Amino acid sequence: MSDEQVAADVRSLLSSLRNRALSEHPSPIPPSAEGLRERKKRLMRQMISNTATAMFLERGFDEVKVAEVAEACEVSEKTVYNYFPTKESLILDREEAMTEAISRVLGPGGPLGSPVDAAVELIAEEMHQHYDDWGDEPGRPADVTMIRRFVELFEQTPGLRAAQRDMMDRLVEVAAAGMAARAGVDPEDPEPQIAADALLGLWRVQFRAMSKYADGTHSPAELRDLVIAEVRRAARLIETGLWSFGMAVQGSNGREQLKVAAESANAARKQVMAAIKQARDAWRIVAAEAKGHEEWGHHGGHNRTNKRPGPGPGGSRPRHGPR
C-alpha cells in the first residue's frame, strides 16, 4: 500500500471517527444517570482523542502539535488541555476508565470468584465493545490493519512507549490495592504485587495479539475472538501457576506438550477445588448431626434410659442375631 493510500485511509478514518464521536457513542454511565452536560463532555473528549489519534497515525506523533489537533477539532488549545493534561494522554485516553473498571472487579464488592477470571471477562467485554459494530458503517469496509499501524506508532515513538509503561505501572498499583483490600493484607506485600503484575500482563498480551492478527486476513469479529482466545490462554497459565510452563521449558519446547501440561494443571486445580467443597459439605453434615445428638441427649436422655431393653429370660439380655 502506497503512502498516499495510507494517508487517504487515515483521513477517511478521521472523518468517520469524528462522526461516530458526535453520534450516540456507548457510555459506561447508564443513560438515565448521565446528564446533558456530562454527555456533551464525554462526546467532546472522545472526538478530540479520535481526531488526535488519526492525525498521529497519518503524520507521526512527534510531527503533530496539540494546537493542530485543537484546530482540527474546532476548539481552543486550552480546551484540549482541559480534557487531556499531556499530549501522550490524547492517545492513551482509557486510563481513567480502566482504573475504574479494575477497581470495580478486583476490589471489595467485586464479583465473587477468581481475580484472573474477572480480569479476562473485563478484557473480553472491552473487545466486544470495540469490535462488535466495526465495519457496519455504510460504504466503509472494515480495515483492521489500522490496528497494526496503531501498535507500530507506539513502537516507533519512545515518548509514547514510556507513557504507556507509566500508565501500566499505575494500573498495577490500582489492581494490587484492590486485591489487598479484599484479602485484608498490605498492598505492598509480595502476593498482591506479583498478582497485580501478572493480571496487568493480560492487557499486554491483548495489545500484542491485536497487532499479530491485524494483518488484513481476518474480519473484526474474527480478530476479536482470536485476541480473546490468546488472553484466555495466558490467563490459564497464571491460574495454574508457572510450574506447568517450567516443565515444558525444562523438558521439551513442543507447543502441544505445553498445552497439555497447562490443561492437566487446570484439571487438577478443579479436582482440588471439588475435593475442598466436598470436605466442607461433609463437615457441615457432621457438625449438624453432632449438634442434633447433643440436643436430643440433653432433652430426651431420660426417655432413652427408661426405654432401654431389660434382661431376657434367665436374667440375660436378648441375644444378638448371627454375626
Short mmCIF file of C-alpha atoms in Angstrom, two decimals:
data_model
loop_
_atom_site.label_atom_id
_atom_site.label_comp_id
_atom_site.label_asym_id
_atom_site.label_seq_id
_atom_site.Cartn_x
_atom_site.Cartn_y
_atom_site.Cartn_z
CA MET A 1 0.00 0.00 0.00
CA SER A 2 1.41 3.42 -1.00
CA ASP A 3 1.92 6.30 1.43
CA GLU A 4 -0.77 8.24 -0.45
CA GLN A 5 -3.28 5.42 0.07
CA VAL A 6 -2.39 5.20 3.77
CA ALA A 7 -2.92 8.96 4.13
CA ALA A 8 -6.26 8.73 2.33
CA ASP A 9 -7.35 5.87 4.59
CA VAL A 10 -6.38 7.82 7.69
CA ARG A 11 -8.22 10.94 6.52
CA SER A 12 -11.29 8.81 5.83
CA LEU A 13 -10.94 7.25 9.28
CA LEU A 14 -10.61 10.73 10.82
CA SER A 15 -13.91 11.80 9.28
CA SER A 16 -15.58 8.56 10.36
CA LEU A 17 -14.28 8.81 13.93
CA ARG A 18 -15.45 12.40 14.28
CA ASN A 19 -18.91 11.45 13.09
CA ARG A 20 -19.08 8.46 15.45
CA ALA A 21 -17.88 10.53 18.40
CA LEU A 22 -20.59 13.11 17.79
CA SER A 23 -23.28 10.43 17.50
CA GLU A 24 -24.53 8.12 20.22
CA HIS A 25 -21.33 6.51 21.49
CA PRO A 26 -21.51 3.77 24.15
CA SER A 27 -21.06 5.21 27.63
CA PRO A 28 -20.09 3.37 30.82
CA ILE A 29 -22.66 5.53 32.61
CA PRO A 30 -26.32 4.44 32.32
CA PRO A 31 -28.25 6.93 30.13
CA SER A 32 -30.64 7.72 32.98
CA ALA A 33 -27.71 8.75 35.21
CA GLU A 34 -25.87 10.83 32.57
CA GLY A 35 -26.98 14.44 32.29
CA LEU A 36 -26.81 16.53 29.13
CA ARG A 37 -23.68 18.36 30.30
CA GLU A 38 -21.85 15.10 31.11
CA ARG A 39 -22.86 13.63 27.76
CA LYS A 40 -21.50 16.66 25.86
CA LYS A 41 -18.23 16.47 27.75
CA ARG A 42 -17.90 12.76 27.06
CA LEU A 43 -18.56 13.16 23.34
CA MET A 44 -16.18 16.12 23.09
CA ARG A 45 -13.44 14.16 24.85
CA GLN A 46 -13.95 11.19 22.53
CA MET A 47 -13.92 13.39 19.45
CA ILE A 48 -10.66 15.11 20.46
CA SER A 49 -8.95 11.78 21.20
CA ASN A 50 -10.16 10.17 17.96
CA THR A 51 -9.06 13.17 15.91
CA ALA A 52 -5.62 13.29 17.54
CA THR A 53 -5.14 9.53 17.06
CA ALA A 54 -5.94 9.74 13.35
CA MET A 55 -3.54 12.69 12.91
CA PHE A 56 -0.78 10.84 14.77
CA LEU A 57 -1.29 7.78 12.54
CA GLU A 58 -1.07 9.91 9.40
CA ARG A 59 1.92 12.10 10.26
CA GLY A 60 3.60 10.61 13.32
CA PHE A 61 3.23 11.51 16.98
CA ASP A 62 6.15 13.94 17.18
CA GLU A 63 5.13 15.75 13.99
CA VAL A 64 1.69 16.80 15.23
CA LYS A 65 1.26 19.75 17.60
CA VAL A 66 -1.53 19.99 20.14
CA ALA A 67 -2.53 23.30 18.56
CA GLU A 68 -3.11 21.49 15.27
CA VAL A 69 -5.34 18.94 17.00
CA ALA A 70 -7.33 21.80 18.52
CA GLU A 71 -7.71 23.44 15.12
CA ALA A 72 -8.89 20.19 13.52
CA CYS A 73 -11.49 19.81 16.30
CA GLU A 74 -12.51 23.48 16.04
CA VAL A 75 -11.76 24.12 19.72
CA SER A 76 -9.08 26.09 21.54
CA GLU A 77 -5.77 24.57 22.63
CA LYS A 78 -6.80 25.32 26.22
CA THR A 79 -9.93 23.19 25.74
CA VAL A 80 -7.79 20.25 24.61
CA TYR A 81 -5.63 20.54 27.73
CA ASN A 82 -8.74 20.78 29.90
CA TYR A 83 -9.60 17.25 28.76
CA PHE A 84 -6.08 15.84 28.36
CA PRO A 85 -3.25 17.01 30.66
CA THR A 86 -0.49 15.77 28.32
CA LYS A 87 -0.04 15.17 24.62
CA GLU A 88 0.50 11.45 25.30
CA SER A 89 -2.85 11.19 27.09
CA LEU A 90 -4.58 12.18 23.84
CA ILE A 91 -3.92 8.65 22.58
CA LEU A 92 -3.67 6.89 25.95
CA ASP A 93 -7.18 8.02 26.72
CA ARG A 94 -8.55 4.96 28.54
CA GLU A 95 -6.59 5.10 31.79
CA GLU A 96 -9.43 6.68 33.75
CA ALA A 97 -11.97 4.12 32.51
CA MET A 98 -9.56 1.22 33.12
CA THR A 99 -8.80 2.45 36.63
CA GLU A 100 -12.50 2.50 37.47
CA ALA A 101 -13.13 -0.92 35.89
CA ILE A 102 -10.15 -2.64 37.57
CA SER A 103 -11.10 -1.22 40.97
CA ARG A 104 -14.68 -2.37 40.45
CA VAL A 105 -13.95 -6.00 39.55
CA LEU A 106 -10.87 -6.66 41.71
CA GLY A 107 -11.59 -4.59 44.79
CA PRO A 108 -14.05 -5.07 47.67
CA GLY A 109 -17.56 -5.51 46.33
CA GLY A 110 -16.33 -7.08 43.11
CA PRO A 111 -17.77 -10.33 41.75
CA LEU A 112 -17.02 -13.47 43.71
CA GLY A 113 -14.55 -15.85 42.15
CA SER A 114 -11.07 -15.81 40.69
CA PRO A 115 -9.45 -12.40 40.03
CA VAL A 116 -7.95 -13.94 36.90
CA ASP A 117 -11.43 -14.76 35.57
CA ALA A 118 -12.58 -11.23 36.45
CA ALA A 119 -9.69 -9.67 34.50
CA VAL A 120 -10.33 -11.90 31.47
CA GLU A 121 -14.03 -11.02 31.42
CA LEU A 122 -13.13 -7.34 31.63
CA ILE A 123 -10.87 -7.63 28.58
CA ALA A 124 -13.47 -9.68 26.70
CA GLU A 125 -16.14 -7.07 27.44
CA GLU A 126 -13.80 -4.35 26.19
CA MET A 127 -13.07 -6.27 22.98
CA HIS A 128 -16.78 -6.80 22.29
CA GLN A 129 -17.44 -3.11 22.87
CA HIS A 130 -14.81 -2.05 20.34
CA TYR A 131 -15.20 -4.70 17.65
CA ASP A 132 -18.81 -5.88 17.57
CA ASP A 133 -20.01 -2.95 15.43
CA TRP A 134 -16.81 -2.31 13.47
CA GLY A 135 -17.40 -2.38 9.75
CA ASP A 136 -21.13 -1.68 10.00
CA GLU A 137 -20.80 1.82 8.53
CA PRO A 138 -22.32 2.03 5.01
CA GLY A 139 -19.76 2.42 2.26
CA ARG A 140 -16.78 1.85 4.54
CA PRO A 141 -15.38 -1.68 4.74
CA ALA A 142 -13.63 -2.73 7.91
CA ASP A 143 -9.87 -2.13 7.82
CA VAL A 144 -8.35 -3.91 10.80
CA THR A 145 -4.81 -3.20 9.55
CA MET A 146 -5.28 0.22 11.18
CA ILE A 147 -4.71 -1.57 14.50
CA ARG A 148 -1.25 -2.67 13.40
CA ARG A 149 -0.40 0.91 12.44
CA PHE A 150 -1.56 1.99 15.88
CA VAL A 151 0.80 -0.52 17.56
CA GLU A 152 3.65 0.50 15.24
CA LEU A 153 3.10 4.12 16.24
CA PHE A 154 3.93 3.18 19.84
CA GLU A 155 6.92 1.07 18.80
CA GLN A 156 8.35 3.96 16.78
CA THR A 157 7.79 6.66 19.43
CA PRO A 158 9.94 6.43 22.61
CA GLY A 159 7.82 9.03 24.40
CA LEU A 160 4.64 7.03 23.84
CA ARG A 161 6.27 3.78 24.98
CA ALA A 162 7.44 5.45 28.18
CA ALA A 163 4.00 6.94 28.81
CA GLN A 164 2.36 3.55 28.21
CA ARG A 165 4.72 1.86 30.70
CA ASP A 166 3.98 4.53 33.30
CA MET A 167 0.25 4.06 32.79
CA MET A 168 0.54 0.28 33.21
CA ASP A 169 2.59 0.77 36.40
CA ARG A 170 -0.17 2.95 37.83
CA LEU A 171 -2.80 0.36 36.90
CA VAL A 172 -0.73 -2.36 38.60
CA GLU A 173 -0.90 -0.34 41.82
CA VAL A 174 -4.67 0.03 41.41
CA ALA A 175 -5.06 -3.75 40.99
CA ALA A 176 -2.74 -4.50 43.92
CA ALA A 177 -4.63 -2.09 46.20
CA GLY A 178 -7.99 -3.58 45.23
CA MET A 179 -6.99 -7.20 45.78
CA ALA A 180 -5.13 -6.37 49.01
CA ALA A 181 -8.19 -4.62 50.42
CA ARG A 182 -10.30 -7.61 49.51
CA ALA A 183 -7.86 -10.08 51.08
CA GLY A 184 -7.17 -7.94 54.15
CA VAL A 185 -3.40 -7.62 53.50
CA ASP A 186 -0.94 -4.79 52.85
CA PRO A 187 -0.85 -3.68 49.17
CA GLU A 188 2.95 -3.67 49.41
CA ASP A 189 3.03 -7.36 50.33
CA PRO A 190 4.63 -9.54 47.63
CA GLU A 191 1.45 -11.54 46.94
CA PRO A 192 -0.82 -8.67 45.76
CA GLN A 193 2.11 -7.07 43.94
CA ILE A 194 3.04 -10.14 41.87
CA ALA A 195 -0.64 -10.98 41.31
CA ALA A 196 -1.32 -7.46 40.02
CA ASP A 197 1.74 -7.60 37.73
CA ALA A 198 0.54 -10.90 36.30
CA LEU A 199 -3.03 -9.69 35.75
CA LEU A 200 -1.97 -6.46 34.01
CA GLY A 201 0.21 -8.63 31.80
CA LEU A 202 -3.05 -9.87 30.25
CA TRP A 203 -3.58 -6.41 28.76
CA ARG A 204 -0.09 -6.57 27.27
CA VAL A 205 -1.00 -9.94 25.73
CA GLN A 206 -4.14 -8.33 24.32
CA PHE A 207 -2.15 -5.44 22.81
CA ARG A 208 0.36 -7.74 21.10
CA ALA A 209 -2.32 -10.15 19.88
CA MET A 210 -4.26 -7.28 18.30
CA SER A 211 -1.20 -6.39 16.22
CA LYS A 212 -0.48 -10.05 15.45
CA TYR A 213 -3.91 -10.71 13.92
CA ALA A 214 -4.46 -7.28 12.31
CA ASP A 215 -2.86 -8.43 9.05
CA GLY A 216 -5.89 -7.90 6.84
CA THR A 217 -6.85 -11.58 6.64
CA HIS A 218 -9.38 -11.50 9.50
CA SER A 219 -12.69 -9.73 9.96
CA PRO A 220 -13.16 -7.59 13.08
CA ALA A 221 -15.22 -10.37 14.69
CA GLU A 222 -12.56 -12.97 13.91
CA LEU A 223 -9.81 -10.72 15.24
CA ARG A 224 -11.81 -10.13 18.41
CA ASP A 225 -12.25 -13.86 19.02
CA LEU A 226 -8.59 -14.65 18.28
CA VAL A 227 -7.36 -11.98 20.69
CA ILE A 228 -9.72 -13.13 23.46
CA ALA A 229 -8.56 -16.73 22.93
CA GLU A 230 -4.91 -15.70 23.40
CA VAL A 231 -5.79 -13.75 26.54
CA ARG A 232 -7.57 -16.83 27.91
CA ARG A 233 -4.51 -18.99 27.16
CA ALA A 234 -2.28 -16.59 29.08
CA ALA A 235 -4.80 -16.43 31.92
CA ARG A 236 -4.86 -20.22 32.19
CA LEU A 237 -1.10 -20.19 32.79
CA ILE A 238 -1.46 -17.55 35.52
CA GLU A 239 -4.29 -19.52 37.14
CA THR A 240 -2.43 -22.85 37.15
CA GLY A 241 0.97 -21.43 38.09
CA LEU A 242 4.24 -21.16 36.22
CA TRP A 243 5.27 -24.71 37.06
CA SER A 244 3.39 -26.06 34.02
CA PHE A 245 5.35 -23.75 31.70
CA GLY A 246 8.55 -24.54 33.58
CA MET A 247 8.06 -28.23 32.92
CA ALA A 248 7.80 -27.57 29.19
CA VAL A 249 10.89 -25.35 29.19
CA GLN A 250 12.96 -27.90 31.10
CA GLY A 251 11.79 -30.91 29.13
CA SER A 252 10.63 -30.07 25.63
CA ASN A 253 9.79 -26.98 23.65
CA GLY A 254 6.82 -28.62 21.93
CA ARG A 255 3.74 -26.41 21.95
CA GLU A 256 1.42 -29.37 22.24
CA GLN A 257 3.15 -30.57 25.40
CA LEU A 258 2.85 -27.09 26.89
CA LYS A 259 -0.85 -27.03 26.10
CA VAL A 260 -1.40 -30.48 27.62
CA ALA A 261 0.58 -29.53 30.74
CA ALA A 262 -1.50 -26.38 31.25
CA GLU A 263 -4.77 -28.24 30.72
CA SER A 264 -3.70 -31.00 33.11
CA ALA A 265 -2.80 -28.45 35.75
CA ASN A 266 -6.14 -26.72 35.28
CA ALA A 267 -7.98 -30.05 35.62
CA ALA A 268 -6.01 -30.82 38.79
CA ARG A 269 -6.93 -27.43 40.21
CA LYS A 270 -10.62 -28.11 39.57
CA GLN A 271 -10.34 -31.51 41.25
CA VAL A 272 -8.73 -29.93 44.30
CA MET A 273 -11.47 -27.30 44.48
CA ALA A 274 -14.14 -30.00 44.18
CA ALA A 275 -12.49 -32.03 46.95
CA ILE A 276 -12.38 -28.97 49.19
CA LYS A 277 -16.07 -28.36 48.54
CA GLN A 278 -16.93 -31.99 49.34
CA ALA A 279 -14.90 -31.80 52.56
CA ARG A 280 -16.71 -28.63 53.58
CA ASP A 281 -20.11 -30.18 52.84
CA ALA A 282 -19.20 -33.30 54.82
CA TRP A 283 -18.03 -31.19 57.74
CA ARG A 284 -21.32 -29.28 57.76
CA ILE A 285 -23.26 -32.58 57.83
CA VAL A 286 -21.12 -33.96 60.68
CA ALA A 287 -21.45 -30.73 62.64
CA ALA A 288 -25.23 -30.71 62.14
CA GLU A 289 -25.55 -34.34 63.25
CA ALA A 290 -23.35 -33.74 66.28
CA LYS A 291 -25.48 -30.77 67.25
CA GLY A 292 -28.65 -32.84 66.80
CA HIS A 293 -27.35 -35.67 69.00
CA GLU A 294 -26.29 -33.20 71.62
CA GLU A 295 -29.72 -31.57 71.75
CA TRP A 296 -31.50 -34.96 71.76
CA GLY A 297 -29.30 -36.23 74.57
CA HIS A 298 -29.98 -33.10 76.59
CA HIS A 299 -33.76 -33.17 76.22
CA GLY A 300 -34.55 -36.87 75.86
CA GLY A 301 -31.84 -38.75 77.69
CA HIS A 302 -34.18 -39.92 80.50
CA ASN A 303 -36.54 -41.44 77.94
CA ARG A 304 -33.69 -43.31 76.36
CA THR A 305 -32.79 -44.79 79.77
CA ASN A 306 -36.35 -45.85 80.51
CA LYS A 307 -36.83 -47.49 77.15
CA ARG A 308 -33.60 -49.50 77.24
CA PRO A 309 -34.40 -53.26 76.80
CA GLY A 310 -34.41 -55.18 80.09
CA PRO A 311 -32.92 -58.61 80.86
CA GLY A 312 -34.24 -61.52 78.88
CA PRO A 313 -35.24 -64.93 80.22
CA GLY A 314 -32.75 -66.33 82.67
CA GLY A 315 -31.55 -62.85 83.62
CA SER A 316 -29.54 -62.28 80.46
CA ARG A 317 -30.04 -59.62 77.80
CA PRO A 318 -31.54 -60.61 74.45
CA ARG A 319 -29.05 -62.42 72.32
CA HIS A 320 -27.98 -60.76 69.14
CA GLY A 321 -28.55 -62.49 65.86
CA PRO A 322 -25.83 -64.22 63.91
CA ARG A 323 -22.92 -62.01 63.12
#
